[in-house]
Amino acid sequence: MLRVSTTTDLWYHYGRSRAGHDRAVPETFSWAWSQDGGPGPELLGDLAGAAVGDLGAGAARHAACLATHRLLARVDAVDASPAQHAMATDLFGHLAPRLRVVRRDAVRHLLDTAGTYDVLYSVFGAVDFTDPRELLPAAAGALRPGGRLVFSTLAHYLGGAPAEPDVVPAEIAARTPGGETTTMRRWVLQEHVWTKVLDESGFTGISTNTLPSPTDAPHSAATLLIRAVRRA
Ligand SMILES: C[S@@+](CC[C@H](N)C(=O)[O-])C[C@H]1O[C@@H](n2cnc3c(N)ncnc32)[C@H](O)[C@@H]1O
């Protein structure tokens, strides 16, 4: 297996074929792994006039949906991947200034935007692929007191193995832009582990909810939905 430097864009292929034929702003917003049904953006609370950040936005489909269908002030679609940033800019750059496409590591962005956001969210995004002991305190710091963090993450590994009972990442399969196989780190944690690290990071009012997988297909998965409030 080829090992590559951490600067290689391991998200080059993600969503690329869809971007070639589906340029529409989505009508619906799904938290589920299947991207089909379940609760929608109402979990983010009242967004009227809100400053919102999507952490690990990918092609920014969720952010584009919010920018178009909700009365928020601004949504920043933050993603570290040059390929995802380019895709998001191409697909939804025209939604500026309501949608801002930001190419940046989420932790660095959050550290530079202290006390800025009313709501932060992640749909299998940066929260899954970044050490939670770095990302979650940075998210708390970037929220206004009482601000909300909502994210969806895997309730278990793809394939069915249980989530981790501690804050440890797994090496999962990834592909370089040239197609070579490699790995990247993903945090698949049990509910109580997320709750503990959120509490230690400055959040309160933590609630969790599991959305069952709609099918038994090999790559289907249950979704763990987590909501938390920045401690005042
Ligand atoms: C599985 S994709 C999900 C994208 C999008 N949320 C969606 O639902 O389609 C994960 C995304 O998180 C981004 N990401 C991972 N770690 C990140 C970090 N530390 N900072 C910014 N983006 C990150 C990746 O570049 C990738 O685009």
mmCIF file of C-alpha atoms and ligand atoms in Angstrom:
data_model
loop_
_atom_site.group_PDB
_atom_site.id
_atom_site.type_symbol
_atom_site.label_atom_id
_atom_site.label_comp_id
_atom_site.label_asym_id
_atom_site.label_seq_id
_atom_site.Cartn_x
_atom_site.Cartn_y
_atom_site.Cartn_z
ATOM 1 C CA MET A 1 0.000 0.000 0.000
ATOM 2 C CA LEU A 2 1.292 3.434 -0.967
ATOM 3 C CA ARG A 3 1.795 5.970 1.792
ATOM 4 C CA VAL A 4 1.479 9.610 0.782
ATOM 5 C CA SER A 5 2.119 12.935 2.425
ATOM 6 C CA THR A 6 -0.772 14.570 4.275
ATOM 7 C CA THR A 7 -0.874 17.343 1.675
ATOM 8 C CA THR A 8 -2.145 14.945 -1.035
ATOM 9 C CA ASP A 9 -5.803 15.704 -1.719
ATOM 10 C CA LEU A 10 -7.564 12.496 -0.707
ATOM 11 C CA TRP A 11 -10.961 14.039 -1.488
ATOM 12 C CA TYR A 12 -10.262 14.573 -5.186
ATOM 13 C CA HIS A 13 -12.686 11.854 -6.350
ATOM 14 C CA TYR A 14 -15.464 12.424 -3.831
ATOM 15 C CA GLY A 15 -18.675 13.637 -5.505
ATOM 16 C CA ARG A 16 -16.881 14.214 -8.813
ATOM 17 C CA SER A 17 -19.128 12.173 -11.072
ATOM 18 C CA ARG A 18 -22.287 13.691 -9.519
ATOM 19 C CA ALA A 19 -20.924 17.199 -10.068
ATOM 20 C CA GLY A 20 -20.725 16.442 -13.778
ATOM 21 C CA HIS A 21 -24.484 16.055 -14.142
ATOM 22 C CA ASP A 22 -26.191 17.486 -11.042
ATOM 23 C CA ARG A 23 -25.683 21.218 -10.629
ATOM 24 C CA ALA A 24 -28.992 21.940 -8.903
ATOM 25 C CA VAL A 25 -29.308 23.509 -5.481
ATOM 26 C CA PRO A 26 -30.839 20.692 -3.408
ATOM 27 C CA GLU A 27 -34.421 21.213 -2.278
ATOM 28 C CA THR A 28 -33.896 19.069 0.812
ATOM 29 C CA PHE A 29 -31.236 18.758 3.506
ATOM 30 C CA SER A 30 -30.603 15.312 4.972
ATOM 31 C CA TRP A 31 -28.336 14.355 7.876
ATOM 32 C CA ALA A 32 -28.529 10.659 7.049
ATOM 33 C CA TRP A 33 -25.676 8.579 5.612
ATOM 34 C CA SER A 34 -28.079 7.497 2.876
ATOM 35 C CA GLN A 35 -28.877 11.192 2.146
ATOM 36 C CA ASP A 36 -32.471 10.079 1.981
ATOM 37 C CA GLY A 37 -35.089 11.206 4.476
ATOM 38 C CA GLY A 38 -34.848 11.631 8.232
ATOM 39 C CA PRO A 39 -34.844 14.967 10.009
ATOM 40 C CA GLY A 40 -33.807 18.053 8.081
ATOM 41 C CA PRO A 41 -32.438 21.547 8.750
ATOM 42 C CA GLU A 42 -34.980 22.151 11.532
ATOM 43 C CA LEU A 43 -32.411 20.473 13.809
ATOM 44 C CA LEU A 44 -30.251 23.574 13.364
ATOM 45 C CA GLY A 45 -32.890 25.667 15.184
ATOM 46 C CA ASP A 46 -34.037 29.129 14.120
ATOM 47 C CA LEU A 47 -31.629 30.341 11.435
ATOM 48 C CA ALA A 48 -33.197 33.766 10.825
ATOM 49 C CA GLY A 49 -30.323 36.236 10.514
ATOM 50 C CA ALA A 50 -27.827 33.603 11.692
ATOM 51 C CA ALA A 51 -24.152 33.260 10.807
ATOM 52 C CA VAL A 52 -23.675 29.579 10.009
ATOM 53 C CA GLY A 53 -20.632 27.444 9.230
ATOM 54 C CA ASP A 54 -20.506 24.044 7.487
ATOM 55 C CA LEU A 55 -17.355 22.192 8.615
ATOM 56 C CA GLY A 56 -16.108 19.917 5.836
ATOM 57 C CA ALA A 57 -18.731 21.094 3.352
ATOM 58 C CA GLY A 58 -17.472 19.141 0.326
ATOM 59 C CA ALA A 59 -19.247 20.411 -2.792
ATOM 60 C CA ALA A 60 -21.367 22.624 -0.488
ATOM 61 C CA ARG A 61 -24.724 21.063 -1.396
ATOM 62 C CA HIS A 62 -26.065 21.324 2.160
ATOM 63 C CA ALA A 63 -24.800 24.911 2.497
ATOM 64 C CA ALA A 64 -26.317 25.866 -0.878
ATOM 65 C CA CYS A 65 -29.664 24.451 0.246
ATOM 66 C CA LEU A 66 -29.569 26.560 3.425
ATOM 67 C CA ALA A 67 -28.407 29.705 1.601
ATOM 68 C CA THR A 68 -31.299 29.356 -0.834
ATOM 69 C CA HIS A 69 -34.171 28.099 1.299
ATOM 70 C CA ARG A 70 -33.509 29.584 4.778
ATOM 71 C CA LEU A 71 -33.430 33.199 5.934
ATOM 72 C CA LEU A 72 -29.938 33.022 7.372
ATOM 73 C CA ALA A 73 -27.468 35.893 7.110
ATOM 74 C CA ARG A 74 -24.556 33.833 5.791
ATOM 75 C CA VAL A 75 -23.312 30.294 5.531
ATOM 76 C CA ASP A 76 -19.579 29.614 5.240
ATOM 77 C CA ALA A 77 -18.860 26.312 3.464
ATOM 78 C CA VAL A 78 -15.429 25.414 4.868
ATOM 79 C CA ASP A 79 -13.368 22.641 3.318
ATOM 80 C CA ALA A 80 -9.637 21.949 3.286
ATOM 81 C CA SER A 81 -9.643 20.014 0.011
ATOM 82 C CA PRO A 82 -8.605 22.028 -3.050
ATOM 83 C CA ALA A 83 -10.712 19.716 -5.240
ATOM 84 C CA GLN A 84 -13.827 20.083 -3.092
ATOM 85 C CA HIS A 85 -13.331 23.838 -2.871
ATOM 86 C CA ALA A 86 -13.066 24.088 -6.643
ATOM 87 C CA MET A 87 -16.178 21.943 -7.089
ATOM 88 C CA ALA A 88 -18.178 24.008 -4.582
ATOM 89 C CA THR A 89 -17.060 27.263 -6.219
ATOM 90 C CA ASP A 90 -18.002 26.001 -9.656
ATOM 91 C CA LEU A 91 -21.397 24.660 -8.573
ATOM 92 C CA PHE A 92 -22.532 27.286 -6.092
ATOM 93 C CA GLY A 93 -20.158 30.261 -6.207
ATOM 94 C CA HIS A 94 -23.013 32.267 -7.711
ATOM 95 C CA LEU A 95 -24.825 32.139 -4.341
ATOM 96 C CA ALA A 96 -22.312 34.621 -2.848
ATOM 97 C CA PRO A 97 -22.413 36.611 -0.629
ATOM 98 C CA ARG A 98 -25.030 34.515 1.205
ATOM 99 C CA LEU A 99 -22.865 31.427 0.624
ATOM 100 C CA ARG A 100 -19.127 31.839 1.119
ATOM 101 C CA VAL A 101 -16.874 29.004 -0.055
ATOM 102 C CA VAL A 102 -13.816 28.873 2.203
ATOM 103 C CA ARG A 103 -10.774 26.703 1.434
ATOM 104 C CA ARG A 104 -9.229 26.152 4.819
ATOM 105 C CA ASP A 105 -8.586 23.537 7.457
ATOM 106 C CA ALA A 106 -11.583 23.710 9.784
ATOM 107 C CA VAL A 107 -9.549 23.962 12.992
ATOM 108 C CA ARG A 108 -7.488 26.866 11.660
ATOM 109 C CA HIS A 109 -10.611 28.605 10.385
ATOM 110 C CA LEU A 110 -12.407 28.191 13.717
ATOM 111 C CA LEU A 111 -9.430 29.445 15.722
ATOM 112 C CA ASP A 112 -9.390 32.596 13.550
ATOM 113 C CA THR A 113 -13.121 33.259 13.896
ATOM 114 C CA ALA A 114 -13.634 33.317 17.665
ATOM 115 C CA GLY A 115 -17.178 34.168 18.794
ATOM 116 C CA THR A 116 -18.425 34.552 15.202
ATOM 117 C CA TYR A 117 -20.991 31.828 14.552
ATOM 118 C CA ASP A 118 -24.540 31.210 15.769
ATOM 119 C CA VAL A 119 -24.595 27.702 14.336
ATOM 120 C CA LEU A 120 -21.941 25.243 13.170
ATOM 121 C CA TYR A 121 -22.736 21.914 11.554
ATOM 122 C CA SER A 122 -21.050 18.986 9.828
ATOM 123 C CA VAL A 123 -22.584 16.235 7.706
ATOM 124 C CA PHE A 124 -20.006 13.408 7.820
ATOM 125 C CA GLY A 125 -17.552 16.281 7.381
ATOM 126 C CA ALA A 126 -14.563 17.678 9.259
ATOM 127 C CA VAL A 127 -15.869 16.369 12.602
ATOM 128 C CA ASP A 128 -15.379 12.816 11.326
ATOM 129 C CA PHE A 129 -11.875 13.343 9.968
ATOM 130 C CA THR A 130 -10.199 15.620 12.519
ATOM 131 C CA ASP A 131 -9.051 14.897 16.063
ATOM 132 C CA PRO A 132 -12.119 15.861 18.137
ATOM 133 C CA ARG A 133 -9.871 17.089 20.955
ATOM 134 C CA GLU A 134 -8.656 19.787 18.546
ATOM 135 C CA LEU A 135 -11.754 20.468 16.473
ATOM 136 C CA LEU A 136 -14.436 20.537 19.188
ATOM 137 C CA PRO A 137 -12.766 23.117 21.499
ATOM 138 C CA ALA A 138 -12.069 25.255 18.413
ATOM 139 C CA ALA A 139 -15.749 24.959 17.423
ATOM 140 C CA ALA A 140 -16.856 25.987 20.918
ATOM 141 C CA GLY A 141 -14.563 29.021 20.698
ATOM 142 C CA ALA A 142 -15.914 30.044 17.293
ATOM 143 C CA LEU A 143 -19.531 29.945 18.490
ATOM 144 C CA ARG A 144 -21.220 32.777 20.317
ATOM 145 C CA PRO A 145 -22.270 31.762 23.852
ATOM 146 C CA GLY A 146 -25.463 29.716 23.421
ATOM 147 C CA GLY A 147 -24.501 28.909 19.814
ATOM 148 C CA ARG A 148 -25.274 25.435 18.507
ATOM 149 C CA LEU A 149 -23.198 22.623 17.016
ATOM 150 C CA VAL A 150 -25.021 19.851 15.134
ATOM 151 C CA PHE A 151 -23.334 17.010 13.316
ATOM 152 C CA SER A 152 -24.008 13.641 11.767
ATOM 153 C CA THR A 153 -21.417 10.905 11.946
ATOM 154 C CA LEU A 154 -21.225 7.129 11.567
ATOM 155 C CA ALA A 155 -22.953 5.207 14.369
ATOM 156 C CA HIS A 156 -20.663 2.235 13.554
ATOM 157 C CA TYR A 157 -18.014 1.349 10.984
ATOM 158 C CA LEU A 158 -19.100 0.616 7.424
ATOM 159 C CA GLY A 159 -19.295 -3.167 7.458
ATOM 160 C CA GLY A 160 -20.866 -3.217 10.904
ATOM 161 C CA ALA A 161 -17.987 -3.222 13.425
ATOM 162 C CA PRO A 162 -18.893 -1.247 16.552
ATOM 163 C CA ALA A 163 -17.754 2.329 17.137
ATOM 164 C CA GLU A 164 -14.770 2.971 19.412
ATOM 165 C CA PRO A 165 -15.153 3.127 23.207
ATOM 166 C CA ASP A 166 -12.401 5.791 23.373
ATOM 167 C CA VAL A 167 -11.190 8.790 21.346
ATOM 168 C CA VAL A 168 -9.111 6.846 18.846
ATOM 169 C CA PRO A 169 -9.150 7.075 15.053
ATOM 170 C CA ALA A 170 -9.141 4.229 12.557
ATOM 171 C CA GLU A 171 -7.197 4.138 9.314
ATOM 172 C CA ILE A 172 -9.728 3.837 6.518
ATOM 173 C CA ALA A 173 -9.245 3.298 2.796
ATOM 174 C CA ALA A 174 -8.703 6.349 0.592
ATOM 175 C CA ARG A 175 -7.558 7.127 -2.953
ATOM 176 C CA THR A 176 -5.022 9.624 -4.221
ATOM 177 C CA PRO A 177 -5.930 11.847 -7.216
ATOM 178 C CA GLY A 178 -3.920 9.407 -9.378
ATOM 179 C CA GLY A 179 -5.965 6.439 -8.119
ATOM 180 C CA GLU A 180 -3.420 4.783 -5.797
ATOM 181 C CA THR A 181 -4.807 3.306 -2.592
ATOM 182 C CA THR A 182 -3.809 4.760 0.751
ATOM 183 C CA THR A 183 -5.481 5.466 4.110
ATOM 184 C CA MET A 184 -6.749 8.397 6.121
ATOM 185 C CA ARG A 185 -7.913 8.788 9.704
ATOM 186 C CA ARG A 186 -11.584 8.693 10.656
ATOM 187 C CA TRP A 187 -13.062 8.985 14.145
ATOM 188 C CA VAL A 188 -16.000 6.568 14.611
ATOM 189 C CA LEU A 189 -16.905 6.893 18.272
ATOM 190 C CA GLN A 190 -19.632 5.631 20.575
ATOM 191 C CA GLU A 191 -22.266 8.113 21.732
ATOM 192 C CA HIS A 192 -20.942 8.372 25.273
ATOM 193 C CA VAL A 193 -17.437 9.114 23.940
ATOM 194 C CA TRP A 194 -18.705 12.008 21.806
ATOM 195 C CA THR A 195 -20.711 13.256 24.789
ATOM 196 C CA LYS A 196 -17.656 13.224 27.047
ATOM 197 C CA VAL A 197 -15.347 14.984 24.601
ATOM 198 C CA LEU A 198 -18.045 17.583 23.805
ATOM 199 C CA ASP A 199 -18.498 18.251 27.532
ATOM 200 C CA GLU A 200 -14.719 18.595 27.980
ATOM 201 C CA SER A 201 -14.597 20.963 24.973
ATOM 202 C CA GLY A 202 -17.034 23.558 26.347
ATOM 203 C CA PHE A 203 -20.453 22.256 25.292
ATOM 204 C CA THR A 204 -23.602 21.579 27.280
ATOM 205 C CA GLY A 205 -27.156 20.404 26.443
ATOM 206 C CA ILE A 206 -25.696 17.464 24.529
ATOM 207 C CA SER A 207 -28.242 15.161 22.917
ATOM 208 C CA THR A 208 -27.787 12.152 20.641
ATOM 209 C CA ASN A 209 -30.132 10.340 18.310
ATOM 210 C CA THR A 210 -29.511 7.315 16.065
ATOM 211 C CA LEU A 211 -31.123 7.081 12.635
ATOM 212 C CA PRO A 212 -31.222 3.428 11.600
ATOM 213 C CA SER A 213 -29.871 2.402 8.231
ATOM 214 C CA PRO A 214 -32.710 2.145 5.723
ATOM 215 C CA THR A 215 -31.239 -1.018 4.106
ATOM 216 C CA ASP A 216 -28.843 -3.914 4.783
ATOM 217 C CA ALA A 217 -26.723 -3.077 1.719
ATOM 218 C CA PRO A 218 -22.942 -3.523 2.294
ATOM 219 C CA HIS A 219 -22.114 0.204 2.504
ATOM 220 C CA SER A 220 -25.218 1.341 4.312
ATOM 221 C CA ALA A 221 -24.888 2.578 7.871
ATOM 222 C CA ALA A 222 -26.803 3.956 10.798
ATOM 223 C CA THR A 223 -26.291 7.657 11.443
ATOM 224 C CA LEU A 224 -25.464 9.166 14.808
ATOM 225 C CA LEU A 225 -26.866 12.682 15.096
ATOM 226 C CA ILE A 226 -25.457 14.895 17.832
ATOM 227 C CA ARG A 227 -26.520 18.330 19.035
ATOM 228 C CA ALA A 228 -24.784 20.511 21.591
ATOM 229 C CA VAL A 229 -24.840 24.083 22.844
ATOM 230 C CA ARG A 230 -21.802 26.238 23.590
ATOM 231 C CA ARG A 231 -21.599 26.799 27.319
ATOM 232 C CA ALA A 232 -22.182 30.445 28.251
HETATM 233 C C1 LIG B 1 -17.308 12.680 3.423
HETATM 234 S S1 LIG B 1 -16.946 14.308 2.860
HETATM 235 C C2 LIG B 1 -18.501 15.110 3.288
HETATM 236 C C3 LIG B 1 -18.744 16.363 2.514
HETATM 237 C C4 LIG B 1 -20.117 17.004 2.711
HETATM 238 N N1 LIG B 1 -20.344 17.369 4.097
HETATM 239 C C5 LIG B 1 -21.202 16.095 2.211
HETATM 240 O O1 LIG B 1 -22.056 15.670 3.007
HETATM 241 O O2 LIG B 1 -21.212 15.807 1.014
HETATM 242 C C6 LIG B 1 -15.828 14.949 4.079
HETATM 243 C C7 LIG B 1 -15.308 16.334 3.750
HETATM 244 O O3 LIG B 1 -14.669 16.855 4.923
HETATM 245 C C8 LIG B 1 -13.541 17.589 4.521
HETATM 246 N N2 LIG B 1 -12.626 17.693 5.673
HETATM 247 C C9 LIG B 1 -12.113 16.672 6.399
HETATM 248 N N3 LIG B 1 -11.329 17.155 7.384
HETATM 249 C C10 LIG B 1 -11.358 18.505 7.267
HETATM 250 C C11 LIG B 1 -10.762 19.567 7.992
HETATM 251 N N4 LIG B 1 -9.975 19.335 9.065
HETATM 252 N N5 LIG B 1 -10.989 20.826 7.599
HETATM 253 C C12 LIG B 1 -11.786 21.095 6.521
HETATM 254 N N6 LIG B 1 -12.361 20.125 5.792
HETATM 255 C C13 LIG B 1 -12.171 18.851 6.161
HETATM 256 C C14 LIG B 1 -12.983 16.819 3.346
HETATM 257 O O4 LIG B 1 -12.134 17.621 2.556
HETATM 258 C C15 LIG B 1 -14.260 16.366 2.639
HETATM 259 O O5 LIG B 1 -14.651 17.260 1.633
#
